[in-house]
Tab-separated table of C-alpha atoms and ligand atoms in Angstrom:
chain	number	residue	atom	x	y	z
A	1	MET	CA	-13.193	16.552	-18.028
A	2	PRO	CA	-13.316	16.001	-14.085
A	3	LEU	CA	-10.600	17.192	-12.063
A	4	VAL	CA	-10.060	15.715	-8.372
A	5	LEU	CA	-7.429	16.940	-5.563
A	6	GLY	CA	-6.880	13.889	-3.918
A	7	ILE	CA	-5.000	14.140	-0.033
A	8	GLU	CA	-3.165	11.265	1.594
A	9	THR	CA	-2.206	11.442	5.362
A	10	SER	CA	-2.776	7.928	6.867
A	11	CYS	CA	0.659	7.453	8.195
A	12	ASP	CA	4.092	8.947	7.403
A	13	GLU	CA	3.807	10.235	3.928
A	14	THR	CA	1.756	13.821	3.419
A	15	ALA	CA	0.374	13.532	-0.065
A	16	ALA	CA	-1.656	15.647	-2.404
A	17	ALA	CA	-2.419	15.238	-6.118
A	18	VAL	CA	-4.590	16.384	-9.255
A	19	VAL	CA	-5.800	13.265	-11.255
A	20	ASP	CA	-8.262	13.916	-14.032
A	21	GLY	CA	-11.684	12.013	-15.020
A	22	ASP	CA	-9.408	9.500	-17.424
A	23	PHE	CA	-7.228	8.907	-14.575
A	24	HIS	CA	-4.776	10.785	-15.821
A	25	VAL	CA	-2.416	12.140	-13.503
A	26	ILE	CA	-2.081	15.366	-13.652
A	27	SER	CA	0.646	16.300	-10.287
A	28	SER	CA	1.248	14.290	-7.747
A	29	VAL	CA	3.443	15.699	-4.331
A	30	VAL	CA	4.468	13.370	-1.555
A	31	GLU	CA	6.614	14.317	1.288
A	32	SER	CA	7.557	11.827	4.047
A	33	SER	CA	8.564	12.302	7.584
A	34	ILE	CA	10.154	9.067	7.670
A	35	ASP	CA	13.547	10.392	8.651
A	36	GLN	CA	11.826	11.291	12.078
A	37	HIS	CA	10.978	7.494	13.043
A	38	ARG	CA	14.168	5.998	11.822
A	39	ALA	CA	16.034	6.127	15.105
A	40	PHE	CA	12.917	4.622	16.577
A	41	GLY	CA	12.815	1.557	14.351
A	42	GLY	CA	9.413	2.517	13.296
A	43	VAL	CA	6.443	5.287	12.507
A	44	VAL	CA	6.209	6.969	15.845
A	45	PRO	CA	1.947	8.558	15.743
A	46	GLU	CA	2.760	11.690	17.538
A	47	LEU	CA	5.377	12.685	15.245
A	48	ALA	CA	3.509	11.372	11.952
A	49	GLY	CA	0.882	13.386	13.225
A	50	ARG	CA	2.653	16.853	14.101
A	51	ALA	CA	4.758	16.356	10.893
A	52	HIS	CA	1.314	16.731	8.885
A	53	VAL	CA	0.067	19.533	10.560
A	54	THR	CA	3.491	21.425	9.120
A	55	THR	CA	3.348	19.906	5.744
A	56	ILE	CA	-0.027	19.546	4.607
A	57	GLY	CA	-0.289	23.250	3.592
A	58	PRO	CA	2.746	23.567	1.334
A	59	VAL	CA	2.067	20.045	-0.253
A	60	ILE	CA	-1.287	20.943	-1.483
A	61	ARG	CA	0.089	24.453	-2.665
A	62	ARG	CA	2.720	22.744	-4.518
A	63	THR	CA	0.058	19.994	-6.431
A	64	LEU	CA	-2.127	22.677	-7.334
A	65	LYS	CA	0.820	25.013	-8.675
A	66	GLU	CA	1.927	21.604	-10.506
A	67	ALA	CA	-1.044	21.017	-12.453
A	68	GLY	CA	-1.375	24.648	-13.400
A	69	LEU	CA	-4.058	25.518	-11.020
A	70	ASP	CA	-4.771	28.637	-9.235
A	71	GLN	CA	-3.761	28.070	-5.467
A	72	HIS	CA	-6.273	30.188	-3.668
A	73	TYR	CA	-9.483	28.950	-5.961
A	74	PRO	CA	-8.284	26.523	-8.333
A	75	SER	CA	-11.085	24.838	-10.733
A	76	ILE	CA	-11.487	21.824	-9.423
A	77	ASP	CA	-14.712	19.279	-8.970
A	78	GLY	CA	-14.054	17.499	-5.841
A	79	ILE	CA	-11.827	16.635	-3.281
A	80	ALA	CA	-11.019	13.124	-2.087
A	81	VAL	CA	-9.582	11.924	0.916
A	82	THR	CA	-8.065	9.263	3.134
A	83	SER	CA	-10.330	8.796	5.976
A	84	GLY	CA	-9.054	4.767	7.171
A	85	PRO	CA	-7.583	2.741	7.790
A	86	GLY	CA	-4.479	4.515	9.195
A	87	LEU	CA	-3.280	6.547	12.479
A	88	ILE	CA	-5.880	8.473	13.880
A	89	GLY	CA	-3.993	11.702	14.385
A	90	SER	CA	-2.617	11.483	11.161
A	91	LEU	CA	-6.187	10.822	9.259
A	92	LEU	CA	-7.623	13.664	11.054
A	93	VAL	CA	-5.091	16.179	9.836
A	94	GLY	CA	-5.842	15.294	5.826
A	95	LEU	CA	-9.650	14.757	6.613
A	96	SER	CA	-10.041	18.409	8.202
A	97	ALA	CA	-7.831	19.779	5.433
A	98	ALA	CA	-10.120	18.330	2.924
A	99	LYS	CA	-13.463	19.186	4.648
A	100	ALA	CA	-12.120	23.202	5.192
A	101	LEU	CA	-11.411	23.520	1.445
A	102	ALA	CA	-14.479	22.063	0.256
A	103	LEU	CA	-16.117	24.259	2.067
A	104	ALA	CA	-14.144	27.269	0.961
A	105	TRP	CA	-14.180	26.138	-2.585
A	106	ASP	CA	-17.786	25.262	-2.672
A	107	VAL	CA	-17.183	21.300	-4.060
A	108	PRO	CA	-18.117	18.076	-3.146
A	109	PHE	CA	-15.883	15.597	-0.751
A	110	VAL	CA	-15.341	12.157	-0.838
A	111	ALA	CA	-13.620	9.878	1.886
A	112	VAL	CA	-11.605	7.024	0.299
A	113	ASN	CA	-10.635	3.801	1.950
A	114	HIS	CA	-6.688	3.456	1.737
A	115	LEU	CA	-6.704	-0.211	0.671
A	116	GLU	CA	-9.193	0.800	-2.086
A	117	GLY	CA	-6.703	3.520	-3.203
A	118	HIS	CA	-4.133	1.045	-3.239
A	119	LEU	CA	-6.319	-1.195	-5.940
A	120	PHE	CA	-6.322	1.812	-7.943
A	121	ALA	CA	-2.809	2.683	-8.224
A	122	PRO	CA	-2.284	0.200	-11.377
A	123	LEU	CA	-5.140	1.719	-13.183
A	124	LEU	CA	-3.333	5.168	-13.113
A	125	GLU	CA	-0.283	3.233	-15.026
A	126	GLN	CA	-2.332	1.038	-17.098
A	127	PRO	CA	-5.654	2.728	-17.679
A	128	ASP	CA	-6.567	0.168	-20.084
A	129	LEU	CA	-6.451	-2.895	-18.138
A	130	GLU	CA	-8.855	-5.601	-18.130
A	131	TRP	CA	-10.727	-7.192	-15.449
A	132	PRO	CA	-10.790	-9.127	-13.457
A	133	ILE	CA	-7.958	-8.853	-11.667
A	134	LEU	CA	-5.935	-10.600	-8.833
A	135	THR	CA	-4.035	-8.291	-6.566
A	136	LEU	CA	-1.717	-8.936	-3.806
A	137	LEU	CA	-1.996	-5.955	-1.548
A	138	VAL	CA	1.335	-6.029	0.766
A	139	SER	CA	2.091	-2.919	2.761
A	140	GLY	CA	3.689	-2.607	6.250
A	141	GLY	CA	0.394	-2.142	7.698
A	142	HIS	CA	-1.959	-4.815	5.710
A	143	SER	CA	-1.156	-7.993	3.565
A	144	LEU	CA	-4.511	-9.016	1.567
A	145	ILE	CA	-5.064	-11.303	-1.415
A	146	VAL	CA	-8.159	-9.172	-3.447
A	147	LEU	CA	-10.218	-10.333	-6.063
A	148	GLN	CA	-11.432	-7.148	-7.970
A	149	ARG	CA	-14.136	-7.940	-10.622
A	150	SER	CA	-14.498	-4.729	-12.467
A	151	LEU	CA	-13.656	-1.447	-11.265
A	152	GLY	CA	-14.580	-0.556	-7.615
A	153	GLN	CA	-15.983	-4.127	-7.215
A	154	HIS	CA	-13.346	-5.964	-5.062
A	155	GLU	CA	-13.944	-9.282	-2.692
A	156	VAL	CA	-11.121	-10.025	0.014
A	157	LEU	CA	-10.274	-13.480	-0.855
A	158	GLY	CA	-7.627	-13.758	2.040
A	159	GLU	CA	-5.678	-11.658	4.303
A	160	THR	CA	-2.728	-12.130	7.325
A	161	ILE	CA	-4.349	-13.181	10.553
A	162	ASP	CA	-1.178	-11.399	12.688
A	163	ASP	CA	1.605	-9.513	10.941
A	164	ALA	CA	1.456	-7.922	7.980
A	165	ALA	CA	4.463	-8.836	5.517
A	166	GLY	CA	6.421	-5.498	5.704
A	167	GLU	CA	5.926	-5.568	9.017
A	168	ALA	CA	7.647	-8.883	9.415
A	169	TYR	CA	10.416	-7.497	6.983
A	170	ASP	CA	10.742	-4.529	9.509
A	171	LYS	CA	10.742	-6.661	12.851
A	172	ILE	CA	13.495	-9.047	11.587
A	173	ALA	CA	15.826	-6.127	10.092
A	174	ARG	CA	15.290	-4.752	13.543
A	175	TRP	CA	16.206	-7.993	15.054
A	176	LEU	CA	19.238	-8.345	12.822
A	177	GLY	CA	20.426	-4.978	13.394
A	178	LEU	CA	19.496	-3.474	10.100
A	179	GLY	CA	17.993	0.013	9.396
A	180	TYR	CA	14.285	0.988	8.956
A	181	PRO	CA	12.868	0.552	6.807
A	182	GLY	CA	13.808	-3.197	6.901
A	183	GLY	CA	12.436	-4.246	3.841
A	184	PRO	CA	14.802	-2.920	1.217
A	185	GLU	CA	17.838	-3.566	3.462
A	186	ILE	CA	16.595	-6.991	3.552
A	187	ASP	CA	16.021	-7.022	-0.335
A	188	ARG	CA	19.341	-5.620	-0.825
A	189	LEU	CA	21.335	-8.065	1.350
A	190	ALA	CA	19.258	-11.598	-0.167
A	191	GLN	CA	21.065	-10.666	-3.011
A	192	THR	CA	24.357	-11.995	-1.850
A	193	GLY	CA	23.075	-14.765	0.282
A	194	THR	CA	21.690	-18.428	-0.025
A	195	ALA	CA	18.132	-19.171	0.369
A	196	GLY	CA	19.046	-22.375	1.581
A	197	ALA	CA	21.354	-21.846	4.242
A	198	LEU	CA	18.477	-21.426	6.977
A	199	LYS	CA	16.125	-23.892	7.607
A	200	LEU	CA	12.669	-21.857	7.857
A	201	PRO	CA	9.047	-23.213	7.746
A	202	VAL	CA	6.935	-22.200	5.067
A	203	SER	CA	3.720	-21.256	6.983
A	204	MET	CA	-0.083	-21.297	6.209
A	205	THR	CA	-0.051	-24.103	3.728
A	206	GLY	CA	-3.497	-24.942	4.263
A	207	SER	CA	-6.043	-24.481	1.034
A	208	ASP	CA	-7.602	-20.949	2.677
A	209	LEU	CA	-6.062	-17.627	1.323
A	210	ASP	CA	-5.201	-16.141	4.791
A	211	LEU	CA	-1.450	-15.533	5.638
A	212	SER	CA	0.638	-15.456	8.185
A	213	PHE	CA	3.964	-14.070	9.345
A	214	SER	CA	4.478	-14.243	13.091
A	215	GLY	CA	5.740	-17.898	12.899
A	216	LEU	CA	8.342	-17.340	10.135
A	217	LYS	CA	9.620	-14.552	12.611
A	218	THR	CA	10.153	-16.625	15.783
A	219	ALA	CA	11.282	-19.129	13.914
A	220	VAL	CA	14.147	-16.314	12.597
A	221	VAL	CA	15.067	-15.470	16.041
A	222	ARG	CA	15.343	-18.825	17.176
A	223	ALA	CA	17.343	-20.005	14.154
A	224	THR	CA	19.443	-16.973	14.487
A	225	GLN	CA	20.307	-17.843	18.174
A	226	LYS	CA	20.882	-21.033	17.557
A	227	HIS	CA	23.403	-20.713	14.579
A	228	THR	CA	24.952	-17.444	15.946
A	229	GLU	CA	27.811	-18.037	13.050
A	230	VAL	CA	25.343	-17.628	10.252
A	231	ASP	CA	25.875	-15.125	7.626
A	232	LEU	CA	23.518	-12.194	7.724
A	233	ALA	CA	23.095	-12.199	3.837
A	234	ASP	CA	22.149	-16.293	4.273
A	235	VAL	CA	19.730	-14.984	6.971
A	236	ALA	CA	17.932	-12.497	4.435
A	237	ALA	CA	17.910	-14.292	1.634
A	238	SER	CA	16.321	-17.512	3.571
A	239	PHE	CA	14.068	-15.021	5.431
A	240	GLN	CA	12.525	-13.111	1.997
A	241	ALA	CA	12.513	-16.725	0.393
A	242	ALA	CA	9.902	-18.169	3.017
A	243	VAL	CA	8.106	-14.835	2.985
A	244	CYS	CA	7.851	-14.921	-1.248
A	245	GLU	CA	6.913	-18.518	-1.714
A	246	GLN	CA	3.847	-18.139	1.041
A	247	LEU	CA	2.838	-15.038	-0.752
A	248	LEU	CA	3.196	-16.475	-4.147
A	249	ARG	CA	1.750	-19.993	-3.022
A	250	LYS	CA	-1.522	-18.374	-1.923
A	251	LEU	CA	-1.716	-16.063	-4.959
A	252	ARG	CA	-1.151	-19.097	-7.319
A	253	ALA	CA	-4.073	-21.149	-5.097
A	254	ALA	CA	-6.336	-17.708	-5.949
A	255	MET	CA	-5.593	-17.858	-9.433
A	256	GLN	CA	-6.456	-21.327	-9.909
A	257	ALA	CA	-9.926	-20.949	-8.085
A	258	HIS	CA	-10.627	-17.866	-10.000
A	259	GLU	CA	-10.162	-17.009	-13.658
A	260	VAL	CA	-9.318	-13.645	-14.034
A	261	LYS	CA	-7.381	-11.485	-16.976
A	262	GLY	CA	-4.643	-10.002	-14.849
A	263	VAL	CA	-2.293	-10.176	-11.494
A	264	ALA	CA	-1.148	-6.808	-9.822
A	265	LEU	CA	1.038	-6.197	-7.162
A	266	ALA	CA	0.218	-3.072	-4.535
A	267	GLY	CA	1.656	-1.713	-1.341
A	268	GLY	CA	5.556	-1.142	-0.545
A	269	VAL	CA	6.590	-4.244	-0.180
A	270	ALA	CA	5.640	-4.832	-4.028
A	271	ALA	CA	8.983	-3.260	-4.845
A	272	ASN	CA	10.290	-6.670	-3.561
A	273	SER	CA	12.913	-8.052	-6.370
A	274	LEU	CA	12.004	-11.812	-5.658
A	275	LEU	CA	8.043	-11.260	-5.230
A	276	ARG	CA	8.066	-9.012	-8.716
A	277	SER	CA	9.839	-11.687	-10.672
A	278	GLY	CA	7.620	-14.396	-8.913
A	279	VAL	CA	4.321	-12.622	-10.289
A	280	THR	CA	5.955	-11.903	-13.441
A	281	GLN	CA	6.728	-15.834	-13.803
A	282	LEU	CA	3.140	-16.846	-12.371
A	283	ALA	CA	1.578	-14.256	-14.990
A	284	SER	CA	3.376	-15.962	-17.623
A	285	GLU	CA	2.383	-19.286	-16.270
A	286	PHE	CA	-1.457	-18.386	-16.276
A	287	ALA	CA	-1.129	-16.520	-19.323
A	288	VAL	CA	-2.541	-13.194	-17.865
A	289	VAL	CA	-1.233	-9.999	-17.731
A	290	SER	CA	0.936	-8.674	-14.473
A	291	HIS	CA	0.800	-5.566	-13.313
A	292	LEU	CA	3.760	-4.441	-11.329
A	293	PRO	CA	3.181	-0.734	-10.541
A	294	THR	CA	6.420	1.908	-10.231
A	295	MET	CA	7.420	2.378	-7.155
A	296	ALA	CA	5.680	5.476	-6.623
A	297	MET	CA	2.756	3.967	-7.284
A	298	CYS	CA	3.455	0.942	-4.963
A	299	THR	CA	4.343	3.325	-2.071
A	300	ASP	CA	1.318	5.440	-0.228
A	301	ASN	CA	0.638	8.698	-2.651
A	302	ALA	CA	-2.513	10.836	-3.017
A	303	ALA	CA	-3.231	10.024	-6.687
A	304	MET	CA	-4.564	6.754	-6.238
A	305	ILE	CA	-6.685	8.322	-3.337
A	306	ALA	CA	-8.025	10.498	-6.100
A	307	ALA	CA	-8.627	7.773	-8.547
A	308	ALA	CA	-10.926	5.728	-6.055
A	309	GLY	CA	-12.316	9.213	-5.408
A	310	LEU	CA	-13.201	10.074	-8.645
A	311	TYR	CA	-14.907	6.436	-8.931
A	312	ARG	CA	-17.019	6.805	-5.307
A	313	LEU	CA	-17.988	10.277	-6.217
A	314	ALA	CA	-19.381	8.766	-9.293
A	315	SER	CA	-21.055	5.914	-7.759
A	316	SER	CA	-21.594	6.404	-4.479
A	317	GLY	CA	-21.866	10.466	-4.362
A	318	PRO	CA	-20.456	12.856	-1.860
A	319	SER	CA	-19.755	12.128	2.130
A	320	GLY	CA	-21.317	14.075	4.361
A	321	LEU	CA	-19.260	16.642	6.185
A	322	ASP	CA	-19.943	15.193	9.671
A	323	LEU	CA	-17.994	12.068	8.553
A	324	SER	CA	-15.029	11.403	10.977
A	325	ALA	CA	-11.880	9.174	10.398
A	326	ASN	CA	-12.412	5.564	10.942
A	327	PRO	CA	-8.376	4.220	11.879
A	328	ASN	CA	-9.888	0.779	11.563
A	329	TRP	CA	-12.242	0.930	8.343
A	330	GLN	CA	-11.763	-2.771	6.567
A	331	LEU	CA	-11.487	-2.910	2.819
A	332	ALA	CA	-14.648	-5.740	2.998
A	333	ASP	CA	-16.925	-2.930	4.168
A	334	VAL	CA	-16.484	-0.425	1.777
A	335	SER	CA	-19.330	-0.238	-0.079
B	1	KG4	O1	2.917	0.869	1.491
B	1	KG4	P1	3.995	1.571	2.549
B	1	KG4	O2	5.119	2.451	1.649
B	1	KG4	O3	3.584	1.815	3.536
B	1	KG4	C1	2.490	1.436	4.580
B	1	KG4	O4	3.051	0.339	5.096
B	1	KG4	O5	1.390	1.797	4.117
B	1	KG4	O6	5.053	0.064	2.726
B	1	KG4	C2	6.021	0.280	3.698
B	1	KG4	C3	6.406	-1.044	3.949
B	1	KG4	C4	7.603	-1.031	5.099
B	1	KG4	O7	7.436	-2.445	5.607
B	1	KG4	C5	8.977	-1.768	4.059
B	1	KG4	O8	9.752	-2.625	4.794
B	1	KG4	C6	8.186	-2.534	2.983
B	1	KG4	O9	7.217	-1.633	2.626
B	1	KG4	N1	9.055	-2.748	1.806
B	1	KG4	C7	9.966	-3.648	1.235
B	1	KG4	C8	10.463	-3.395	0.016
B	1	KG4	N2	10.469	-1.850	0.319
B	1	KG4	C9	9.488	-1.488	0.939
B	1	KG4	N3	9.454	-5.336	1.777
B	1	KG4	C10	10.367	-6.006	1.214
B	1	KG4	N4	11.338	-5.544	-0.026
B	1	KG4	C11	11.556	-4.328	-0.383
B	1	KG4	N5	12.488	-4.168	-1.538
B	2	ZN	ZN1	-0.305	2.409	2.317
């Protein structure tokens, strides 16, 4: 049974994991530098990069130890590492570590697209899932609707033309004086608010599957400037309802256009309570299976990178040691 070590350092999480050829997670360690970024209301690339430098070694050693492997010469069969998209300084830390270990241990290494990694996350919790699957991948940096025809065979059906969904959450939370990251804060506040309290537009009502959040963001700013008396919980509930309505409307259109066996959520925004219940409802309406990964699998981790790496090693073979990071690597360009 092959064992792959995954390494992920594209943003503020330093993560490593060991996954076997059946997509079982043997060990998975995630350290985050988020506490260093809170005061700035977003991830500071220089701080994230420096945090990876100090954390990467201990995180890899802990991962190997928890997998019961030798920390100096582990019997693994490959190393998978995120090489993009992400912050260049952060990516280079993980990539350099992966190449050095691949050379030292004489094992192949493979570069993985971070977004493709997210697509493999549901598989780690439901290894028997059936294709095709429609996935809504929504995080702080990306928002895409992806059709997965089979393992590793994906097509981007639509994506945001401006902000990512999580980015919009974070920016609105900042505007409202809430903490960072804003998604969990707004989600929590929204539970006690009234969604219709603030009249907000639902963007992108056309028939394509692209998404947009910047108009909504501006509308929230304008509305709260005009109605200064409005309750914060009502703003949160109205904003959340508008975001989820757009996402679910597009997902519904994608499901009408493509016959699938399942619908999945991925990325940090997949933790959103309204989105999760909306996707569950949509799945039952179309009589398909819903794949809602646990929080640990929604957010950045290295198990999903190891899983995508297992597939890439088998299908395309190892990457060359001359490969560099690609901070703008698009999912549509993965082949
Ligand atoms: O995938 P992730 O951990 O990091 C990347 O962006 O790659 O996603 C983080 C994003 C943040 O923007 C955060 O505000 C958002 O996910 N988020 C949420 C919720 N929990 C996290 N957004 C809405 N509702 C939530 N419950
Ligand atoms: Zn991510």
